Amino acid sequence: MMEDQEEKGNAENGIGRQKQVKDEYLLQFLDSLDGYLTLLDSLSSTLSQGWLELASARHAMGASRINGALLDLKVHAAATSLKVSEQDVDSMESQPCFTLCKWASSDNGERSSGEEKSLSPQLRHRNNSQLSGIISSPQRQKSLSVFGVLVSPKLRSAQLSFERALETLVEIANLHTTMLSMFEQVHKELENTNG
Amino acid sequence: MYGFEAMTFNIHGGYLEAIVRGYRAGLLTAADYNNLCQCETLDDIKMHLSATEYGPYLQNEPSPLHTTTIVEKCTLKLVDEYKHMLCQATEPLSTFLEYITYGHMIDNVVLIVTGTLHERDVQELLEKCHPLGMFDSIATLAVAQNMRELYRLVLVDTPLAPYFSECITSEDLDDMNIEIMRNTLYKAYLEDFYKFCQKLGGATAEIMSDLLAFEADRRAVNITINSIGTELTRDDRRKLYSNFGLLYPYGHEELAVCEDIDQVRGVMEKYPPYQSIFSKLSYGESQMLDKAFYEEEFHYGVFFAYMRLREQEIRNLMWISECVAQNQKSRVHDSVVFIF
């Protein structure tokens, strides 16, 4: 009798733990879904802002100074790259993990993983330590130099907006894989319960 | 105060002054802008513009419209009007009218040179050039490797030749050299235009002095703001400012050392005409340009003012079109400058 009660207790504990695990997966799935939708919304508004700032820059500087015909077609290294790695989730499966390497320079065949490298100056350098982060990165300025060296602050703001949008896209991609993984877990748990 | 322009101006300039005053009456009004700002699509904008002088230029454009198409067609109207005035003008008005377009010529030269540096197709670049700044040998710019060749092969036979004396080097063209070339050319052009107007004398000299001084000051502010945080040193920045204008020379000394927008604002507020500059810069300029039409007669300033007002109008249309196309109508009043 006592053994029956103990077994019954253990079975109830097991069911409780299973339910707890299922709830946990479900909560994680819903959290990731919520984060995903929030990031999509954020991406949309960041891109809208970027496009408007670009239009504003074209309005200030003139269409002849900001247009697609000025983009550089020479072969050159990408200023920003995306690294895809496999991340172990629970030693049973792995999911892709996306990392953005911003302003990575491979001019000398070396990758600097987002660290800033100074360019060889064409004019005398100023001390940039007092300047805001918005305009101090040489790589950031170099990528805008296709439109000229003295560009409107609106163009720099547009650049930052599109940079933010790119970061958001990578976050969305990572969250998407997490969300799919959680969905699989929830689905598996449901099947186990029904089975 | 001035010469006896009233006695002699109409002999050669009367017809064209009447023409340009007629053109001026065709500028968009506040009511037109209010209608345009309420448009939902670019086709609505086209429909509203069909009732204005831009109508014939846009009527054959198929849907869906693009903002660049609207700007191109409106610019064509300005070009047609300018060419009509130029072919009817005699000296010195014809030279004056040509001076108005040298800024566009400089922009086109820089566009071709920059695009070539980036290995773009010359035909593609020519399509982006401003029609008022075209000249015969412009496509040949693509073969130049440095500024000396640029001058020797192409620009020596253009009106920009005298402005090149401070730019000629044998250094290969790159983004920085091109930027310095652009600003040095524009500085030389403005100063030359200023001297030409002074030589004309009379009401033209008086009115154009103010207009060109404003242009030089506006340029100085733009250079200052755009160079904040870049590698351009104070000395290099100062060298790009024109040698005339209300801000010359003390304002330039202060602008050269500005590190942020607040410091620029502080400098400009010391000059009464520019005290509200950051809130009303473009509007102030439009008022000043429009004054050239009303305050005096018998001077060439009306032609310069008309061209600038039309260009401002085209910029307004561009901004309104972009806001409508991007569904950002709440931002339309950020940059529209009402001329009337």
Coordinates of C-alpha atoms in Angstrom, one line a residue:
Chain A
M1 CA 0.0 0.0 0.0
M2 CA 2.8 2.4 1.0
E3 CA 4.7 1.4 -2.0
D4 CA 1.7 2.1 -4.2
Q5 CA 1.3 5.5 -2.7
E6 CA 5.1 6.2 -3.2
E7 CA 4.9 5.1 -6.8
K8 CA 1.8 7.3 -7.3
G9 CA 3.6 10.2 -5.7
N10 CA 6.7 9.7 -7.9
A11 CA 4.5 9.5 -11.0
E12 CA 2.7 12.7 -10.0
N13 CA 6.1 14.4 -9.4
G14 CA 7.3 13.2 -12.8
I15 CA 4.2 14.5 -14.5
G16 CA 4.5 17.8 -12.7
R17 CA 8.2 18.2 -13.8
Q18 CA 7.2 17.4 -17.4
K19 CA 4.5 20.0 -17.3
Q20 CA 7.0 22.4 -15.8
V21 CA 9.5 21.7 -18.6
K22 CA 6.7 22.0 -21.2
D23 CA 5.6 25.3 -19.8
E24 CA 9.1 26.6 -19.8
Y25 CA 9.6 25.7 -23.4
L26 CA 6.3 27.3 -24.2
L27 CA 7.2 30.5 -22.3
Q28 CA 10.6 30.7 -24.1
F29 CA 8.9 30.2 -27.4
L30 CA 6.4 33.0 -26.7
D31 CA 9.2 35.3 -25.4
S32 CA 11.2 34.7 -28.5
L33 CA 8.1 35.3 -30.7
D34 CA 7.4 38.5 -28.9
G35 CA 11.0 39.6 -29.3
Y36 CA 10.9 38.7 -33.0
L37 CA 7.8 40.8 -33.6
T38 CA 9.2 43.7 -31.6
L39 CA 12.5 43.6 -33.6
L40 CA 10.6 43.5 -36.9
D41 CA 8.7 46.6 -35.9
S42 CA 12.0 48.3 -34.8
L43 CA 13.6 47.3 -38.2
S44 CA 10.7 48.8 -40.1
S45 CA 10.9 52.2 -38.3
T46 CA 14.7 52.3 -38.4
L47 CA 14.7 51.7 -42.2
S48 CA 12.0 54.3 -42.7
Q49 CA 14.1 56.8 -40.7
G50 CA 17.2 55.9 -42.8
W51 CA 15.5 56.4 -46.1
L52 CA 14.0 59.7 -45.0
E53 CA 17.5 60.9 -43.8
L54 CA 18.9 59.9 -47.1
A55 CA 16.3 61.9 -48.9
S56 CA 17.0 64.8 -46.6
A57 CA 20.7 64.5 -47.4
R58 CA 20.0 64.5 -51.1
H59 CA 17.8 67.6 -50.6
A60 CA 20.6 69.4 -48.8
M61 CA 23.5 68.3 -51.0
G62 CA 21.8 68.0 -54.4
A63 CA 20.9 65.0 -56.5
S64 CA 24.2 65.1 -58.4
R65 CA 26.2 64.5 -55.1
I66 CA 24.1 61.7 -53.8
N67 CA 23.1 59.1 -56.4
G68 CA 23.7 55.5 -57.2
A69 CA 26.1 56.4 -60.1
L70 CA 28.7 57.4 -57.6
L71 CA 29.0 54.1 -55.8
D72 CA 32.4 52.5 -56.1
L73 CA 32.5 49.5 -58.5
K74 CA 36.2 48.9 -57.9
V75 CA 37.0 45.5 -56.3
H76 CA 37.4 46.2 -52.6
A77 CA 37.0 44.3 -49.3
A78 CA 33.6 44.5 -47.7
A79 CA 33.4 46.9 -44.8
T80 CA 31.1 44.7 -42.8
S81 CA 30.7 40.9 -43.0
L82 CA 28.5 38.3 -41.4
K83 CA 30.0 35.2 -39.6
V84 CA 27.8 32.1 -39.3
S85 CA 28.8 29.6 -36.7
E86 CA 27.1 26.6 -35.2
Q87 CA 26.1 26.9 -31.6
D88 CA 25.4 23.8 -29.4
V89 CA 22.0 24.1 -27.8
D90 CA 21.7 21.0 -25.7
S91 CA 24.4 18.7 -27.0
M92 CA 21.8 17.0 -29.1
E93 CA 21.4 19.6 -31.8
S94 CA 23.1 22.8 -32.9
Q95 CA 21.6 25.9 -34.4
P96 CA 23.3 28.6 -36.5
C97 CA 24.5 31.7 -34.8
F98 CA 25.0 34.9 -36.8
T99 CA 27.6 37.5 -35.8
L100 CA 28.2 40.9 -37.5
C101 CA 31.8 42.0 -38.0
K102 CA 31.4 45.8 -38.5
W103 CA 34.0 47.8 -40.2
A104 CA 36.3 44.8 -40.5
S105 CA 39.3 45.7 -42.7
S106 CA 41.0 43.1 -44.8
D107 CA 43.2 45.5 -46.7
N108 CA 46.3 43.7 -45.6
G109 CA 44.7 40.2 -45.7
E110 CA 44.0 40.4 -42.0
R111 CA 40.6 40.4 -40.4
S112 CA 40.2 42.8 -37.5
S113 CA 36.8 41.5 -36.3
G114 CA 35.2 44.9 -35.9
E115 CA 38.3 46.6 -34.4
E116 CA 38.9 50.0 -35.9
K117 CA 42.1 50.5 -38.0
S118 CA 43.3 54.0 -38.8
L119 CA 43.6 54.9 -42.5
S120 CA 46.7 56.4 -43.9
P121 CA 45.9 60.2 -43.8
Q122 CA 45.6 62.2 -46.9
L123 CA 45.5 65.4 -44.9
R124 CA 47.0 66.2 -41.5
H125 CA 45.2 64.3 -38.7
R126 CA 43.2 66.1 -36.1
N127 CA 42.9 64.8 -32.6
N128 CA 39.5 63.0 -32.7
S129 CA 39.3 62.1 -29.1
Q130 CA 36.8 64.9 -28.4
L131 CA 34.5 64.0 -31.2
S132 CA 31.3 62.1 -30.8
G133 CA 31.2 58.4 -31.9
I134 CA 28.8 59.3 -34.7
I135 CA 31.6 60.7 -36.8
S136 CA 34.9 59.6 -35.4
S137 CA 35.3 56.2 -37.1
P138 CA 37.7 56.4 -40.1
Q139 CA 36.1 53.4 -41.7
R140 CA 32.7 54.9 -41.3
Q141 CA 33.9 58.1 -43.0
K142 CA 35.7 56.2 -45.7
S143 CA 32.5 54.4 -46.7
L144 CA 30.8 57.7 -47.1
S145 CA 33.6 59.2 -49.1
V146 CA 32.1 58.0 -52.3
F147 CA 29.8 60.9 -52.0
G148 CA 32.6 63.3 -51.1
V149 CA 34.6 64.1 -48.0
L150 CA 32.4 67.0 -46.7
V151 CA 29.0 65.5 -46.5
S152 CA 25.9 66.6 -44.7
P153 CA 25.2 65.4 -41.2
K154 CA 22.0 63.9 -42.5
L155 CA 24.0 61.5 -44.7
R156 CA 25.9 60.4 -41.6
S157 CA 22.7 59.9 -39.7
A158 CA 21.3 57.9 -42.6
Q159 CA 24.5 55.7 -42.4
L160 CA 24.0 55.1 -38.7
S161 CA 20.3 54.2 -39.3
F162 CA 21.2 51.6 -41.9
E163 CA 23.9 50.3 -39.7
R164 CA 21.4 49.9 -36.9
A165 CA 19.0 48.2 -39.3
L166 CA 21.7 45.7 -40.2
E167 CA 22.4 44.9 -36.6
T168 CA 18.6 44.5 -36.0
L169 CA 18.5 42.1 -39.0
V170 CA 21.2 39.9 -37.5
E171 CA 19.4 39.9 -34.1
I172 CA 16.2 39.0 -35.9
A173 CA 18.0 36.1 -37.6
N174 CA 19.4 34.8 -34.3
L175 CA 16.0 35.2 -32.6
H176 CA 14.4 33.4 -35.5
T177 CA 16.6 30.3 -35.1
T178 CA 15.9 30.4 -31.4
M179 CA 12.2 30.7 -32.0
L180 CA 12.2 27.7 -34.4
S181 CA 14.3 25.7 -32.0
M182 CA 11.8 26.4 -29.1
F183 CA 8.9 25.6 -31.4
E184 CA 10.5 22.2 -32.2
Q185 CA 10.9 21.6 -28.4
V186 CA 7.3 22.5 -27.7
H187 CA 6.1 20.4 -30.6
K188 CA 8.2 17.4 -29.3
E189 CA 6.8 17.8 -25.8
L190 CA 3.2 17.9 -27.1
E191 CA 3.8 14.7 -29.1
N192 CA 5.3 13.0 -26.1
T193 CA 2.3 14.0 -24.0
N194 CA -0.2 12.8 -26.6
G195 CA 1.8 9.7 -27.3
Chain B
M1 CA 22.3 106.4 -55.4
Y2 CA 22.7 104.2 -58.6
G3 CA 23.5 105.1 -62.1
F4 CA 20.9 106.2 -64.6
E5 CA 19.8 102.7 -65.4
A6 CA 16.2 103.8 -65.9
M7 CA 17.3 105.7 -69.0
T8 CA 19.3 102.9 -70.7
F9 CA 18.5 99.5 -69.2
N10 CA 15.4 98.8 -71.3
I11 CA 17.3 99.3 -74.6
H12 CA 18.9 95.9 -74.2
G13 CA 17.5 94.4 -71.0
G14 CA 13.9 95.6 -71.0
Y15 CA 12.4 92.7 -72.9
L16 CA 14.2 90.0 -70.8
E17 CA 13.4 91.8 -67.5
A18 CA 9.7 91.7 -68.5
I19 CA 10.1 88.0 -69.5
V20 CA 11.7 87.1 -66.1
R21 CA 9.1 89.0 -64.2
G22 CA 6.5 87.0 -66.0
Y23 CA 8.3 83.8 -65.2
R24 CA 8.4 84.8 -61.6
A25 CA 4.6 85.1 -61.5
G26 CA 4.5 81.4 -62.3
L27 CA 6.3 80.3 -59.2
L28 CA 4.2 78.0 -56.9
T29 CA 2.2 79.8 -54.2
A30 CA 1.5 78.8 -50.6
A31 CA -1.9 77.4 -51.7
D32 CA -0.1 75.2 -54.3
Y33 CA 2.2 73.9 -51.6
N34 CA -0.7 73.2 -49.2
N35 CA -2.4 71.2 -51.9
L36 CA 0.8 69.3 -52.7
C37 CA 1.5 68.5 -49.1
Q38 CA -1.8 66.8 -48.8
C39 CA -1.3 64.5 -51.7
E40 CA -1.4 60.8 -51.0
T41 CA 0.6 59.5 -54.0
L42 CA 3.0 60.8 -56.7
D43 CA 0.2 60.6 -59.2
D44 CA -1.8 63.1 -57.0
I45 CA 1.2 65.4 -57.1
K46 CA 1.4 65.1 -60.9
M47 CA -2.3 65.9 -61.1
H48 CA -1.9 69.0 -58.9
L49 CA 1.2 70.1 -60.9
S50 CA -0.7 69.7 -64.2
A51 CA -2.6 72.9 -63.2
T52 CA 0.7 74.8 -62.9
E53 CA 3.4 75.7 -65.4
Y54 CA 4.9 72.3 -64.9
G55 CA 1.9 70.6 -66.4
P56 CA 3.1 70.2 -70.0
Y57 CA 6.4 68.7 -68.8
L58 CA 4.7 66.0 -66.7
Q59 CA 1.6 65.2 -68.6
N60 CA 3.2 62.5 -70.8
E61 CA 5.0 60.7 -68.0
P62 CA 3.5 57.2 -67.4
S63 CA 2.6 55.8 -64.0
P64 CA 4.1 54.7 -61.7
L65 CA 6.0 58.0 -61.3
H66 CA 9.3 58.2 -59.5
T67 CA 10.5 61.2 -57.5
T68 CA 13.6 61.6 -59.8
T69 CA 11.3 61.8 -62.8
I70 CA 9.3 64.7 -61.2
V71 CA 12.6 66.5 -60.5
E72 CA 14.0 65.9 -64.0
K73 CA 10.9 67.2 -65.7
C74 CA 10.7 70.3 -63.5
T75 CA 14.4 71.0 -64.1
L76 CA 13.8 70.7 -67.9
K77 CA 11.3 73.6 -67.6
L78 CA 13.9 75.7 -65.8
V79 CA 16.5 74.8 -68.5
D80 CA 14.1 75.8 -71.3
E81 CA 13.4 79.2 -69.7
Y82 CA 17.1 79.8 -69.1
K83 CA 17.9 78.9 -72.7
H84 CA 15.2 81.3 -74.0
M85 CA 16.6 84.1 -71.9
L86 CA 20.2 83.3 -72.9
C87 CA 19.6 83.3 -76.6
Q88 CA 17.8 86.6 -76.4
A89 CA 20.4 88.3 -74.2
T90 CA 23.2 90.6 -75.4
E91 CA 26.4 91.5 -73.5
P92 CA 26.9 91.9 -70.7
L93 CA 23.7 90.2 -69.7
S94 CA 24.6 87.0 -71.6
T95 CA 27.8 86.7 -69.7
F96 CA 25.9 87.3 -66.5
L97 CA 23.5 84.6 -67.3
E98 CA 26.3 82.2 -68.1
Y99 CA 27.9 82.9 -64.8
I100 CA 24.8 81.7 -63.1
T101 CA 25.4 78.2 -64.5
Y102 CA 29.1 77.8 -63.6
G103 CA 28.2 76.3 -60.2
H104 CA 26.4 73.5 -62.0
M105 CA 29.3 73.1 -64.4
I106 CA 31.6 72.5 -61.4
D107 CA 29.2 70.0 -59.9
N108 CA 29.1 68.1 -63.2
V109 CA 32.9 68.1 -63.5
V110 CA 33.2 66.6 -60.0
L111 CA 30.5 64.1 -60.7
I112 CA 32.2 62.8 -63.9
V113 CA 35.6 62.7 -62.2
T114 CA 34.4 61.0 -59.1
G115 CA 32.3 58.5 -61.0
T116 CA 35.3 57.7 -63.3
L117 CA 37.4 57.1 -60.2
H118 CA 34.9 54.6 -59.0
E119 CA 34.9 52.9 -62.4
R120 CA 31.4 53.9 -63.5
D121 CA 30.3 54.1 -67.1
V122 CA 30.6 57.6 -68.5
Q123 CA 27.1 57.5 -70.2
E124 CA 25.5 56.6 -66.9
L125 CA 27.3 59.6 -65.3
L126 CA 26.4 62.0 -68.1
E127 CA 22.7 61.2 -67.5
K128 CA 23.1 62.3 -63.9
C129 CA 24.7 65.7 -64.8
H130 CA 22.7 68.9 -64.4
P131 CA 21.6 70.1 -67.9
L132 CA 22.6 73.7 -67.0
G133 CA 26.2 72.7 -66.4
M134 CA 26.8 70.7 -69.6
F135 CA 29.6 71.6 -72.1
D136 CA 30.9 70.0 -75.3
S137 CA 33.9 68.1 -74.1
I138 CA 32.5 67.0 -70.7
A139 CA 32.7 63.3 -71.6
T140 CA 36.5 63.6 -72.1
L141 CA 36.9 64.2 -68.4
A142 CA 36.8 60.5 -67.9
V143 CA 40.3 60.0 -69.4
A144 CA 42.1 62.4 -67.0
Q145 CA 44.3 60.8 -64.3
N146 CA 45.2 63.9 -62.4
M147 CA 44.3 67.5 -62.2
R148 CA 47.0 68.7 -64.6
E149 CA 45.5 66.4 -67.3
L150 CA 42.0 67.5 -66.4
Y151 CA 43.0 71.0 -67.1
R152 CA 45.1 70.4 -70.1
L153 CA 42.8 68.0 -71.9
V154 CA 39.4 69.5 -71.2
L155 CA 39.0 72.4 -68.8
V156 CA 41.4 74.8 -70.5
D157 CA 38.8 75.5 -73.1
T158 CA 35.9 76.0 -70.7
P159 CA 34.9 79.0 -68.5
L160 CA 36.2 77.1 -65.5
A161 CA 39.8 77.4 -66.8
P162 CA 40.7 80.5 -64.8
Y163 CA 39.6 78.9 -61.6
F164 CA 42.0 76.1 -61.9
S165 CA 45.2 78.0 -61.2
E166 CA 45.1 77.0 -57.5
C167 CA 44.2 73.4 -58.1
I168 CA 46.7 72.1 -60.6
T169 CA 48.8 69.3 -59.2
S170 CA 50.1 66.1 -60.7
E171 CA 48.8 64.1 -57.8
D172 CA 46.5 61.3 -58.8
L173 CA 42.8 62.1 -58.3
D174 CA 41.3 60.6 -55.1
D175 CA 38.2 61.4 -53.0
M176 CA 40.0 64.0 -50.9
N177 CA 41.7 65.8 -53.8
I178 CA 38.4 65.9 -55.6
E179 CA 36.7 67.5 -52.6
I180 CA 39.3 70.1 -52.3
M181 CA 39.1 70.8 -56.0
R182 CA 35.4 71.2 -55.8
N183 CA 35.5 73.7 -53.0
T184 CA 38.5 75.6 -54.4
L185 CA 36.8 75.9 -57.8
Y186 CA 33.6 77.1 -56.3
K187 CA 35.4 79.6 -54.1
A188 CA 37.2 81.0 -57.2
Y189 CA 34.0 81.1 -59.2
L190 CA 32.1 83.0 -56.5
E191 CA 34.8 85.6 -56.2
D192 CA 35.0 86.0 -59.9
F193 CA 31.3 86.4 -60.2
Y194 CA 31.4 89.0 -57.4
K195 CA 34.1 91.0 -59.2
F196 CA 32.2 90.8 -62.5
C197 CA 29.1 92.2 -60.8
Q198 CA 31.1 95.0 -59.2
K199 CA 32.5 95.9 -62.6
L200 CA 28.9 96.1 -64.0
G201 CA 28.2 98.7 -61.3
G202 CA 24.9 100.4 -60.5
A203 CA 21.9 98.6 -59.1
T204 CA 23.2 95.3 -60.4
A205 CA 26.4 95.6 -58.3
E206 CA 24.6 96.7 -55.2
I207 CA 22.0 94.0 -55.3
M208 CA 24.2 91.2 -56.5
S209 CA 26.8 92.0 -53.7
D210 CA 24.2 91.2 -51.1
L211 CA 23.0 88.1 -52.9
L212 CA 26.5 86.7 -53.5
A213 CA 27.6 87.6 -50.0
F214 CA 24.8 85.6 -48.7
E215 CA 25.8 82.7 -51.0
A216 CA 29.4 82.9 -49.7
D217 CA 28.3 83.0 -46.1
R218 CA 25.9 80.1 -46.6
R219 CA 28.7 78.2 -48.2
A220 CA 31.0 78.9 -45.3
V221 CA 28.4 77.6 -42.8
N222 CA 27.9 74.4 -44.9
I223 CA 31.6 73.7 -45.1
T224 CA 32.0 74.2 -41.4
I225 CA 29.1 72.0 -40.4
N226 CA 30.0 69.3 -42.9
S227 CA 33.6 69.2 -41.9
I228 CA 33.0 68.9 -38.1
G229 CA 34.6 65.6 -37.0
T230 CA 36.3 65.0 -40.3
E231 CA 40.1 65.0 -40.9
L232 CA 39.9 68.5 -42.4
T233 CA 42.1 70.8 -40.3
R234 CA 41.3 74.3 -39.3
D235 CA 43.7 75.8 -41.8
D236 CA 42.4 73.7 -44.6
R237 CA 38.8 74.6 -43.7
R238 CA 39.7 78.3 -43.6
K239 CA 41.3 78.1 -47.0
L240 CA 37.9 76.9 -48.5
Y241 CA 36.0 80.0 -47.3
S242 CA 35.4 82.8 -49.9
N243 CA 37.2 86.1 -49.4
F244 CA 34.1 88.2 -49.2
G245 CA 30.7 88.2 -47.4
L246 CA 29.4 89.4 -44.1
L247 CA 31.3 86.8 -42.3
Y248 CA 34.6 87.7 -43.9
P249 CA 37.1 87.9 -42.2
Y250 CA 36.3 87.7 -38.5
G251 CA 33.4 85.3 -38.8
H252 CA 35.5 83.0 -40.8
E253 CA 38.2 83.0 -38.1
E254 CA 35.6 81.9 -35.6
L255 CA 33.9 79.4 -37.8
A256 CA 37.3 77.8 -38.6
V257 CA 37.7 76.6 -35.0
C258 CA 34.1 75.4 -34.4
E259 CA 33.8 71.8 -33.3
D260 CA 30.0 71.4 -33.1
I261 CA 26.8 72.9 -34.3
D262 CA 26.2 74.9 -31.1
Q263 CA 29.5 76.8 -31.6
V264 CA 28.5 77.5 -35.2
R265 CA 25.2 78.9 -34.0
G266 CA 27.0 81.0 -31.4
V267 CA 29.2 82.6 -34.2
M268 CA 26.2 83.2 -36.5
E269 CA 24.1 84.9 -33.8
K270 CA 26.7 87.7 -33.5
Y271 CA 25.6 88.8 -37.0
P272 CA 22.1 90.4 -36.9
P273 CA 21.0 89.2 -40.4
Y274 CA 21.8 85.6 -39.3
Q275 CA 20.5 85.6 -35.8
S276 CA 17.6 83.3 -36.6
I277 CA 19.7 81.4 -39.1
F278 CA 19.1 77.9 -37.9
S279 CA 15.3 78.2 -37.8
K280 CA 14.8 80.3 -40.9
L281 CA 17.9 80.1 -43.1
S282 CA 16.2 78.9 -46.3
Y283 CA 13.2 81.1 -45.8
G284 CA 15.4 84.1 -45.2
E285 CA 17.2 83.4 -48.4
S286 CA 14.0 83.1 -50.4
Q287 CA 12.8 86.4 -48.9
M288 CA 16.1 88.0 -49.9
L289 CA 15.9 86.7 -53.4
D290 CA 12.3 87.8 -53.8
K291 CA 13.2 91.2 -52.6
A292 CA 15.4 91.5 -55.7
F293 CA 12.3 91.5 -57.8
Y294 CA 10.4 94.1 -55.8
E295 CA 12.8 96.6 -54.4
E296 CA 14.5 97.8 -57.6
E297 CA 14.1 97.6 -61.3
F298 CA 16.6 97.8 -64.1
H299 CA 19.2 95.4 -62.8
Y300 CA 20.4 91.9 -63.5
G301 CA 19.8 90.7 -60.0
V302 CA 16.2 89.6 -61.1
F303 CA 17.7 86.9 -63.3
F304 CA 19.9 85.5 -60.6
A305 CA 17.1 85.7 -58.1
Y306 CA 14.6 83.9 -60.4
M307 CA 17.0 81.1 -61.2
R308 CA 17.7 80.6 -57.5
L309 CA 14.0 80.7 -56.6
R310 CA 13.1 78.1 -59.2
E311 CA 15.9 75.9 -58.0
Q312 CA 14.5 76.2 -54.5
E313 CA 11.0 75.4 -55.8
I314 CA 12.4 72.2 -57.5
R315 CA 14.0 71.2 -54.2
N316 CA 10.7 71.7 -52.4
L317 CA 9.0 69.5 -55.0
M318 CA 11.7 66.9 -54.6
W319 CA 11.2 66.9 -50.8
I320 CA 7.4 66.8 -50.9
S321 CA 7.6 63.9 -53.5
E322 CA 10.0 61.9 -51.3
C323 CA 7.8 62.4 -48.2
V324 CA 4.7 61.3 -50.1
A325 CA 6.5 58.3 -51.7
Q326 CA 7.9 57.2 -48.3
N327 CA 4.6 57.7 -46.5
Q328 CA 6.1 60.3 -44.2
K329 CA 3.8 63.2 -44.8
S330 CA 4.1 64.4 -41.2
R331 CA 7.8 65.3 -42.0
V332 CA 6.9 67.3 -45.1
H333 CA 7.2 70.7 -43.4
D334 CA 10.7 69.9 -42.1
S335 CA 12.3 71.1 -45.3
V336 CA 9.8 72.8 -47.5
V337 CA 10.6 76.5 -47.9
F338 CA 7.5 78.6 -48.8
I339 CA 8.6 81.3 -51.2
F340 CA 5.5 83.4 -50.9

